[in-house]
Short mmCIF file of C-alpha atoms and ligand atoms in Angstrom, two decimals:
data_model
loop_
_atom_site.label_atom_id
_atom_site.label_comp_id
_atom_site.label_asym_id
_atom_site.label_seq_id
_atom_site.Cartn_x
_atom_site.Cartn_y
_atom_site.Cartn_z
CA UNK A 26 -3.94 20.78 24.19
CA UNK A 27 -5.67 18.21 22.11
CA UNK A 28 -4.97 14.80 21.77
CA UNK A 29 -6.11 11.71 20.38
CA UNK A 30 -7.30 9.11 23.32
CA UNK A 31 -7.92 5.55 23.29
CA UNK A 32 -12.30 4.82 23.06
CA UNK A 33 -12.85 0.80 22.76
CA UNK A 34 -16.03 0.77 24.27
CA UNK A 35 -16.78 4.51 22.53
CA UNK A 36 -18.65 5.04 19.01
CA UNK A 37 -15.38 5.20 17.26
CA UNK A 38 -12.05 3.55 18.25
CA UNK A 39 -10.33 6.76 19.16
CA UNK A 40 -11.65 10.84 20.20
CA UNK A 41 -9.69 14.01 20.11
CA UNK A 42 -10.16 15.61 23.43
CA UNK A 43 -8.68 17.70 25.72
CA UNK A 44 -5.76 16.24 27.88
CA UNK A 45 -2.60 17.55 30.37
CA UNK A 46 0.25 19.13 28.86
CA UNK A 47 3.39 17.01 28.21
CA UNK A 48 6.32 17.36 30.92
CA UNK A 49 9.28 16.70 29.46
CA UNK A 50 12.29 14.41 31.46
CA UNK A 51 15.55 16.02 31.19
CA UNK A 52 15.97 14.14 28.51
CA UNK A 53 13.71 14.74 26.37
CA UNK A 54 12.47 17.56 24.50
CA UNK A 55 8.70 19.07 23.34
CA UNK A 56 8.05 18.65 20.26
CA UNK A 57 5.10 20.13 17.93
CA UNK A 58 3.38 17.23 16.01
CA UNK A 59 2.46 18.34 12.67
CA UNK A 60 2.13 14.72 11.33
CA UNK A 61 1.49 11.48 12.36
CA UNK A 62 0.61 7.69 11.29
CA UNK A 63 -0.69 4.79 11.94
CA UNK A 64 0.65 1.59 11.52
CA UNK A 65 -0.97 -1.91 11.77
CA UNK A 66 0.46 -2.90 15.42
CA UNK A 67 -1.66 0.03 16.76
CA UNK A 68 -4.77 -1.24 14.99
CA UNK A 69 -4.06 -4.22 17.20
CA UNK A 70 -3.28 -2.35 20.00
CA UNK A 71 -6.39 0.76 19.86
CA UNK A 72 -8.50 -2.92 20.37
CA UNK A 73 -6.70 -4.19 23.82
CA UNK A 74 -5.32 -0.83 25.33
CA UNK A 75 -7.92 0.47 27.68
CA UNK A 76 -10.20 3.42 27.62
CA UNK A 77 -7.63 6.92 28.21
CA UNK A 78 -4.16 5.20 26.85
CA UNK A 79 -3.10 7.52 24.73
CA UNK A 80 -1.83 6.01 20.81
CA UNK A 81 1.14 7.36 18.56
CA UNK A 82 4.84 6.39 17.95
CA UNK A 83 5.60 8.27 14.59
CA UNK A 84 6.02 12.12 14.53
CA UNK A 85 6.48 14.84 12.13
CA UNK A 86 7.25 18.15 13.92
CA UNK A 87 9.27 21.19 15.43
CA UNK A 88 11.70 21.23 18.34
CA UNK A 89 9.07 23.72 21.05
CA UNK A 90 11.83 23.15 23.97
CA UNK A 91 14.85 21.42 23.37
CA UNK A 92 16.06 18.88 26.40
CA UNK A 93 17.18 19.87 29.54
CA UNK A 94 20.23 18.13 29.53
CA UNK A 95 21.69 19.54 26.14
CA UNK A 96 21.36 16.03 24.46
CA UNK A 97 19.23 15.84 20.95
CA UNK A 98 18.38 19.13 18.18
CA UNK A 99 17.86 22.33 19.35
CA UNK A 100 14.63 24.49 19.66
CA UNK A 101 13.09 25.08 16.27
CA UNK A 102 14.61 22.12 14.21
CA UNK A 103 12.10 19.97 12.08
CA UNK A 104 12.68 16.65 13.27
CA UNK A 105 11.38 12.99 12.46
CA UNK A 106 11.21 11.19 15.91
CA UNK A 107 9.76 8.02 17.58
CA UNK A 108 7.63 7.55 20.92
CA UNK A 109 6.29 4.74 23.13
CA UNK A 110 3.31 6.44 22.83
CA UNK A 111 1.25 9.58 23.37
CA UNK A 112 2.49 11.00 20.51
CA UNK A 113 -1.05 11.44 18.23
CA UNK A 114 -1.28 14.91 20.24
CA UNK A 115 -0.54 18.41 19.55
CA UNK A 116 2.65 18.40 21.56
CA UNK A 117 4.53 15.34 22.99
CA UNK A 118 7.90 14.85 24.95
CA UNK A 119 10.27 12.59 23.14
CA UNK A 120 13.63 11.16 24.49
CA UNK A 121 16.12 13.50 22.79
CA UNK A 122 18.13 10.37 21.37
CA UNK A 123 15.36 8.97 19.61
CA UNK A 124 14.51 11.80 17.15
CA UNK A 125 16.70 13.22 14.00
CA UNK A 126 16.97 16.93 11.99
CA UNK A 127 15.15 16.54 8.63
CA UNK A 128 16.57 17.53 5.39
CA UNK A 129 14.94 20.59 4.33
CA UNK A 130 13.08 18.67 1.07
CA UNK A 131 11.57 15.85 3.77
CA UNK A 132 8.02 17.14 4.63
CA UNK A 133 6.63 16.76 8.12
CA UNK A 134 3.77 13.83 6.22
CA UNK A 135 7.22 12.08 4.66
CA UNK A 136 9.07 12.09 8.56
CA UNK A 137 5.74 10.85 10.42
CA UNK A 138 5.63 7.83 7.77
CA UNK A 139 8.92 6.56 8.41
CA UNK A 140 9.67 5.41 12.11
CA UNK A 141 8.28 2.14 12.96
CA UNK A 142 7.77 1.18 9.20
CA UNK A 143 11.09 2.57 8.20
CA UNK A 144 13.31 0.97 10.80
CA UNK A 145 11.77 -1.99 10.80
CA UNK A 146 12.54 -2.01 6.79
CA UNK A 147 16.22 -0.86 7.46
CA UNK A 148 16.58 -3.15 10.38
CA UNK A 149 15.54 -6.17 9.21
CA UNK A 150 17.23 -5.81 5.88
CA UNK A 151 20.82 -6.09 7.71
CA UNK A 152 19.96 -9.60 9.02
CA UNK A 153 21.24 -10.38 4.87
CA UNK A 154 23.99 -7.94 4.83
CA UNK A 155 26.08 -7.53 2.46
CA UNK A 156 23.31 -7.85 -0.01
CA UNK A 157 24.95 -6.76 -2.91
CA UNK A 158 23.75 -9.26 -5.91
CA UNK A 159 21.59 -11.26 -2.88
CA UNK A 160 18.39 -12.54 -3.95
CA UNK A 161 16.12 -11.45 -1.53
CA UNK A 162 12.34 -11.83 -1.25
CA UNK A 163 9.77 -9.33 0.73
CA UNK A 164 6.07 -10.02 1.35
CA UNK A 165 3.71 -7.76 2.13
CA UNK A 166 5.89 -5.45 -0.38
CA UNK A 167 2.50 -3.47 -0.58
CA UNK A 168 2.12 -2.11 3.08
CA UNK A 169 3.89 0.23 4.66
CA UNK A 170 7.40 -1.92 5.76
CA UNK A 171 7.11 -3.89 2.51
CA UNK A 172 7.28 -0.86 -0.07
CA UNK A 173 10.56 0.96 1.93
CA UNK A 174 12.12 -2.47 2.58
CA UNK A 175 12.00 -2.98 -1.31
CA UNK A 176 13.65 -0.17 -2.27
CA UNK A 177 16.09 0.02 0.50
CA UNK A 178 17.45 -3.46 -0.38
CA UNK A 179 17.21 -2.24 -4.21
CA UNK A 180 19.80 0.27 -3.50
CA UNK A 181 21.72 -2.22 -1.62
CA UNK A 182 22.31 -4.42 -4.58
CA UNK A 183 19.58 -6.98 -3.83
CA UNK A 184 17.75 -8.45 -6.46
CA UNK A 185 14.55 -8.20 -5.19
CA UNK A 186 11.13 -10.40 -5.57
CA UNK A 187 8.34 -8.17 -4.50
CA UNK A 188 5.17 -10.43 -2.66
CA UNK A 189 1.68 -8.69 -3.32
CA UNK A 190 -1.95 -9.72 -2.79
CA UNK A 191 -2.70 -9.11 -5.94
CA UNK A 192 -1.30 -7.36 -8.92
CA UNK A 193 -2.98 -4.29 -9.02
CA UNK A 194 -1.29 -3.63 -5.25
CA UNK A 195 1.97 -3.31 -6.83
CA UNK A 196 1.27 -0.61 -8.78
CA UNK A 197 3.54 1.52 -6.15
CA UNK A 198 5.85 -0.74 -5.65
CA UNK A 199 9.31 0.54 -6.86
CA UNK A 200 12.86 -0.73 -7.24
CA UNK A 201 11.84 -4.58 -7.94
CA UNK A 202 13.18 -6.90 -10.65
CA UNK A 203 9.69 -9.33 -10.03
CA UNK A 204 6.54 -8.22 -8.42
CA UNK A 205 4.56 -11.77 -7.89
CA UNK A 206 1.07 -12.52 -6.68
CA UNK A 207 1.40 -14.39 -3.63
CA UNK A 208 4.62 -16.01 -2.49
CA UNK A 209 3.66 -19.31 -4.81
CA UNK A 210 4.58 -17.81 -7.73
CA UNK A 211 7.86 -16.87 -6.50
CA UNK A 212 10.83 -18.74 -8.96
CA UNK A 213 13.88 -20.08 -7.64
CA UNK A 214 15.45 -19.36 -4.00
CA UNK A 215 16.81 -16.54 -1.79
CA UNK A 216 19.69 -16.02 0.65
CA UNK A 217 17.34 -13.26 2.64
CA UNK A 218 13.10 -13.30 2.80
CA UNK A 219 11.57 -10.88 5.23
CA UNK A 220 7.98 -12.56 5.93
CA UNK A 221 5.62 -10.65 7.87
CA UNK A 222 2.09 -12.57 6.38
CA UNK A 223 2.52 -15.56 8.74
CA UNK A 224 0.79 -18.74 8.07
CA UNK A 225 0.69 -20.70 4.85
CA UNK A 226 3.20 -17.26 3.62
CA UNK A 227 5.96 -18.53 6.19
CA UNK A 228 5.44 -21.79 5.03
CA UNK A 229 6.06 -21.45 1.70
CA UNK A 230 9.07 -19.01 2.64
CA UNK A 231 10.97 -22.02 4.13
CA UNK A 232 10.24 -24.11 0.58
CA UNK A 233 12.41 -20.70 -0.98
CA UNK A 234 15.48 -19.80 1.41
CA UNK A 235 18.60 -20.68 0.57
CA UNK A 236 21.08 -23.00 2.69
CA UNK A 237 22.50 -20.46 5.51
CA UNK A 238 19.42 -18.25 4.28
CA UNK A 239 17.79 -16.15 6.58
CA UNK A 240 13.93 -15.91 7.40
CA UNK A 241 13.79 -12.78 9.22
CA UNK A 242 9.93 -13.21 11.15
CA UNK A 243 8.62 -9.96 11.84
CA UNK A 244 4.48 -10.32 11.25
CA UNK A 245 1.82 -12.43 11.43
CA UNK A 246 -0.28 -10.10 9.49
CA UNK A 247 -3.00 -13.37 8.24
CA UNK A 248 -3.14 -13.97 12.22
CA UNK A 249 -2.43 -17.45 10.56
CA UNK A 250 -0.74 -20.29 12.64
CA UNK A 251 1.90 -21.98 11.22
CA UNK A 252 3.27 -26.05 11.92
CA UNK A 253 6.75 -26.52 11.54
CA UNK A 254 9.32 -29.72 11.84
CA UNK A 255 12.61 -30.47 11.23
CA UNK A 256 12.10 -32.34 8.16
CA UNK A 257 10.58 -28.89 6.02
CA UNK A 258 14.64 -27.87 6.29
CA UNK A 259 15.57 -30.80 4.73
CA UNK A 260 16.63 -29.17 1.43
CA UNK A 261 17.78 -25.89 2.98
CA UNK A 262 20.28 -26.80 5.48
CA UNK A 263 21.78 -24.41 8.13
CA UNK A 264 19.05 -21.93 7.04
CA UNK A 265 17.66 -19.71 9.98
CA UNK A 266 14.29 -17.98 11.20
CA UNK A 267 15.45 -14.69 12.61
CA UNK A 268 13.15 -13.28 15.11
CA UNK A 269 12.53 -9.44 14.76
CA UNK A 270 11.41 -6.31 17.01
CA UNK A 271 12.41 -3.07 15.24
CA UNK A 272 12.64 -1.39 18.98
CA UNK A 273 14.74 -4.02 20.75
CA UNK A 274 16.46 -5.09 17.33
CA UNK A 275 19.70 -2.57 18.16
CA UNK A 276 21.01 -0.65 21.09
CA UNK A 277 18.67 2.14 22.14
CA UNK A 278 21.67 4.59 20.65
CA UNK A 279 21.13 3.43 17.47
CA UNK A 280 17.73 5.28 17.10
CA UNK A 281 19.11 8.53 15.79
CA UNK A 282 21.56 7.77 13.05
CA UNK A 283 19.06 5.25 11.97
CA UNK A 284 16.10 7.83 11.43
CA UNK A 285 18.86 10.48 9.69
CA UNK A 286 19.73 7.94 8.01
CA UNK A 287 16.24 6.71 6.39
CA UNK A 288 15.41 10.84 6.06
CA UNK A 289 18.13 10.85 4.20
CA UNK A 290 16.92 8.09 2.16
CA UNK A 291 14.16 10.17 1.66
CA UNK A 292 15.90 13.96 0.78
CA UNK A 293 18.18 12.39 -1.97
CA UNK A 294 15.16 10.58 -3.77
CA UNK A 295 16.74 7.39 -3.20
CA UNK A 296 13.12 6.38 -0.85
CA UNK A 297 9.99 7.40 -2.46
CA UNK A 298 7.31 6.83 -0.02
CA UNK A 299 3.80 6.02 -0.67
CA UNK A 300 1.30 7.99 1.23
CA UNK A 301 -2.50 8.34 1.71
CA UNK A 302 -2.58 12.06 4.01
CA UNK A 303 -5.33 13.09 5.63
CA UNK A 304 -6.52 15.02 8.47
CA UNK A 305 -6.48 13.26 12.29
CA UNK A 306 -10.07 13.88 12.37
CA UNK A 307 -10.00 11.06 9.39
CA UNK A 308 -8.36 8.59 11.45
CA UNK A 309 -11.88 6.66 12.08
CA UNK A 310 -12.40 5.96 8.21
CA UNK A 311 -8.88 4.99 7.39
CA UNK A 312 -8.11 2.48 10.25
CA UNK A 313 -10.64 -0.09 8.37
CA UNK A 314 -8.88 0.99 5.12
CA UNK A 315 -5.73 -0.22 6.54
CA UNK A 316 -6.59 -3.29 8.02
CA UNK A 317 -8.61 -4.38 4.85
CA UNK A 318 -5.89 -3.62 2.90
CA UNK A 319 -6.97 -0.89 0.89
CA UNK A 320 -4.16 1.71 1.88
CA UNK A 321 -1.07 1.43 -0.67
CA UNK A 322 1.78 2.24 1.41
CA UNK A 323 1.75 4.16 4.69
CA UNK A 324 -1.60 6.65 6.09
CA UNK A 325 -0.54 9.52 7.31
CA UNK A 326 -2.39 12.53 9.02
CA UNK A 327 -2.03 16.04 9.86
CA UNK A 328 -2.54 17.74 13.18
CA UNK A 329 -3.96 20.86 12.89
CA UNK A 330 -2.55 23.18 15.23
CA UNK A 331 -4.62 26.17 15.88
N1 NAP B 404 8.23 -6.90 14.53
C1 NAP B 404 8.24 -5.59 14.42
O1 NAP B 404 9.03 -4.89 15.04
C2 NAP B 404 7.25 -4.96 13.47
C3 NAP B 404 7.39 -3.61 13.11
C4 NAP B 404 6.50 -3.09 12.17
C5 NAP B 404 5.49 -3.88 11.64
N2 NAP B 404 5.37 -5.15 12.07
C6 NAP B 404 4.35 -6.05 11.49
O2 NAP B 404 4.72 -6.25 10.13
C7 NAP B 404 3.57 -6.38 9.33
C8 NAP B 404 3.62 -5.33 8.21
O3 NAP B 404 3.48 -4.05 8.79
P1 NAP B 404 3.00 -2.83 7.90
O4 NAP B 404 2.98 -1.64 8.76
O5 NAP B 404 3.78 -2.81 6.63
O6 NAP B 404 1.50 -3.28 7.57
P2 NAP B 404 0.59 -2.89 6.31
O7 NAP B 404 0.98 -1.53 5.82
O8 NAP B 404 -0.79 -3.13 6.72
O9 NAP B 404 1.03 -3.93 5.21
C9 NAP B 404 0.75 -5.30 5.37
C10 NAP B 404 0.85 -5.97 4.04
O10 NAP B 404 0.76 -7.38 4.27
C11 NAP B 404 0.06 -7.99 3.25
N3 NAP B 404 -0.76 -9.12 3.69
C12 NAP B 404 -0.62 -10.36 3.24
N4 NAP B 404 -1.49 -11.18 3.79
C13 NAP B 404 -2.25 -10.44 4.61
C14 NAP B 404 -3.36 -10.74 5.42
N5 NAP B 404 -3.90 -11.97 5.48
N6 NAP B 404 -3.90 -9.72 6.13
C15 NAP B 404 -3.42 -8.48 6.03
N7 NAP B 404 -2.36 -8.14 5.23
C16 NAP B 404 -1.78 -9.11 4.54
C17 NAP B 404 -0.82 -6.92 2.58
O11 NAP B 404 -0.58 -7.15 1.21
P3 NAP B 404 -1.47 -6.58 -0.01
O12 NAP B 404 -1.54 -5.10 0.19
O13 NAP B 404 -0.67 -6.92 -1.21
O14 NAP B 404 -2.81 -7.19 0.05
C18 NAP B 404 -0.31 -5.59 3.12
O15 NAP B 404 0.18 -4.74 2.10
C19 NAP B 404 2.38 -6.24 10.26
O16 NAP B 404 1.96 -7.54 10.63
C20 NAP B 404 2.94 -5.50 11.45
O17 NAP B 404 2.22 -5.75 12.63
C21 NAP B 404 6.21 -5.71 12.97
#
């Protein structure tokens, strides 16, 4: 089969070549990919893996061979699922737990867009929960966490600042009361920021939160350092920074009902995603258009099969 495979010192950062079946564990099934995409991590990642690791955590695609063991869909259900890796391929094994059924609306582009980006929204969004009425603010509301964390916490009740670049990024943003320029022209404080820019963006998100607020950290997309003392809490007593990794964030059963849940999200209308599709044989031209910023939402790209 053909996969995509890891090329650092190559003339582009990743090749489609021929590679090894997958061979499933007992528990896990074969799925067929029929999307995938990329997120910013694995820009990160394509640069200090070495030359053969094989790329991809979020899949699109049909149940080939459910698992041995009975657990997860059965053969020839269109599921959304997440893997460690390996997964920008034609086929890939996937633990049966980590995958879910998609509504028949959710397209295999919509299912590959949501794992890593989607959880991470959903996930980090419960560190302010209940958020009904909360004021909650979300930078980076442009990229591919930022514009499904917006509109999840939206739905929740949250009113919602959304941080962009600049104003013209926003354009897809929905579900916002405020779409602002850069955190500095946020008004007023918040009980919940998520704050994945890093640098003078974390900074400035202390100067907003709330007393008992949260700061859930989750980025350092700026690669920006950051100094920090005691005395910046001053005015925002008991408020926390929250930590975040969407994959050790909640028990490992939690995977499934999650990803139903945010395709869910997606068949009722309730999460309208943001994509740039294009082929895998694209991926070369839109990794730069992701890390310079030029991607609104999430890129997404089809295998082709035959
Ligand atoms: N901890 C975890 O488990 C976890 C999981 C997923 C993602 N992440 C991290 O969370 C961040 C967001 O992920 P994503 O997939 O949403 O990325 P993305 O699609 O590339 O979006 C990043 C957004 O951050 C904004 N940004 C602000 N300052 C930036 C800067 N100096 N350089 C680059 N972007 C900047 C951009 O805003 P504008 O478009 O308005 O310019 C962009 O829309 C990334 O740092 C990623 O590595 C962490």
């Amino acid at each position: 089969m053909l996969a995509l495979v890891n090329t650092p010192r190559g003339t582009g950062p990743v090749e489609i070549r021929e590679v090894r079946e997958p061979a499933p564990a007992a528990n896990e099934a074969l799925v067929e990919v029929r999307a995938f995409s990329l997120n910013r991590g694995e820009l990160r990642l394509m640069q200090t893996r070495p030359e053969g690791w094989r790329p991809g955590q979020d899949i699109g695609g049909v149940v080939l061979q459910p698992a041995a063991d009975g657990s997860g869909p059965a053969s020839g259900t269109r599921v959304v699922a997440l893997t460690d890796n390996a997964g920008w391929a034609q086929r890939v094994a996937v633990p049966a737990h980590r995958m879910a059924a998609l509504p028949d609306i959710v397209r295999f582009e919509d299912a590959a867009a949501l794992p890593v980006a989607g959880l991470t929204a959903l996930r980090t969004l419960r560190h302010g929960a209940p958020l009904l009425g909360k004021p909650v603010l979300i930078t980076g509301a442009a990229g591919g966490v930022g514009h499904m964390a917006v509109q999840i916490a939206a739905r929740s009740g949250a009113r919602v600042t959304a941080v962009v670049g600049r104003l013209e990024r926003g354009r897809h943003v929905r579900g916002a009361d405020e779409i602002v320029e850069g955190i500095d022209k946020a008004r007023g404080s918040f009980a919940l920021i998520l704050e994945s820019a890093g640098g003078a963006s974390l900074a400035a998100a202390i100067a907003h939160i709330e007393p008992n607020g949260t700061i859930v950290i989750f980025g350092n997309s700026s690669g920006e350092p950051i100094s920090l003392s005691f005395r910046d809490f001053a005015e925002h007593p008991n408020a926390r920074i929250q930590s975040f990794s969407y994959f050790r964030s909640e028990p490992e059963e939690r995977f499934a009902p999650d990803l139903a849940l945010l395709a869910s999200l997606v068949g009722d209308g309730s999460l309208r995603l943001s994509l740039v599709e294009r082929s895998w044989r694209d991926i070369a031209e839109v990794g730069p258009e992701l890390r310079d910023r030029r991607i609104a939402g999430k890129a997404v790209f089809r295998i082709d099969q035959a």
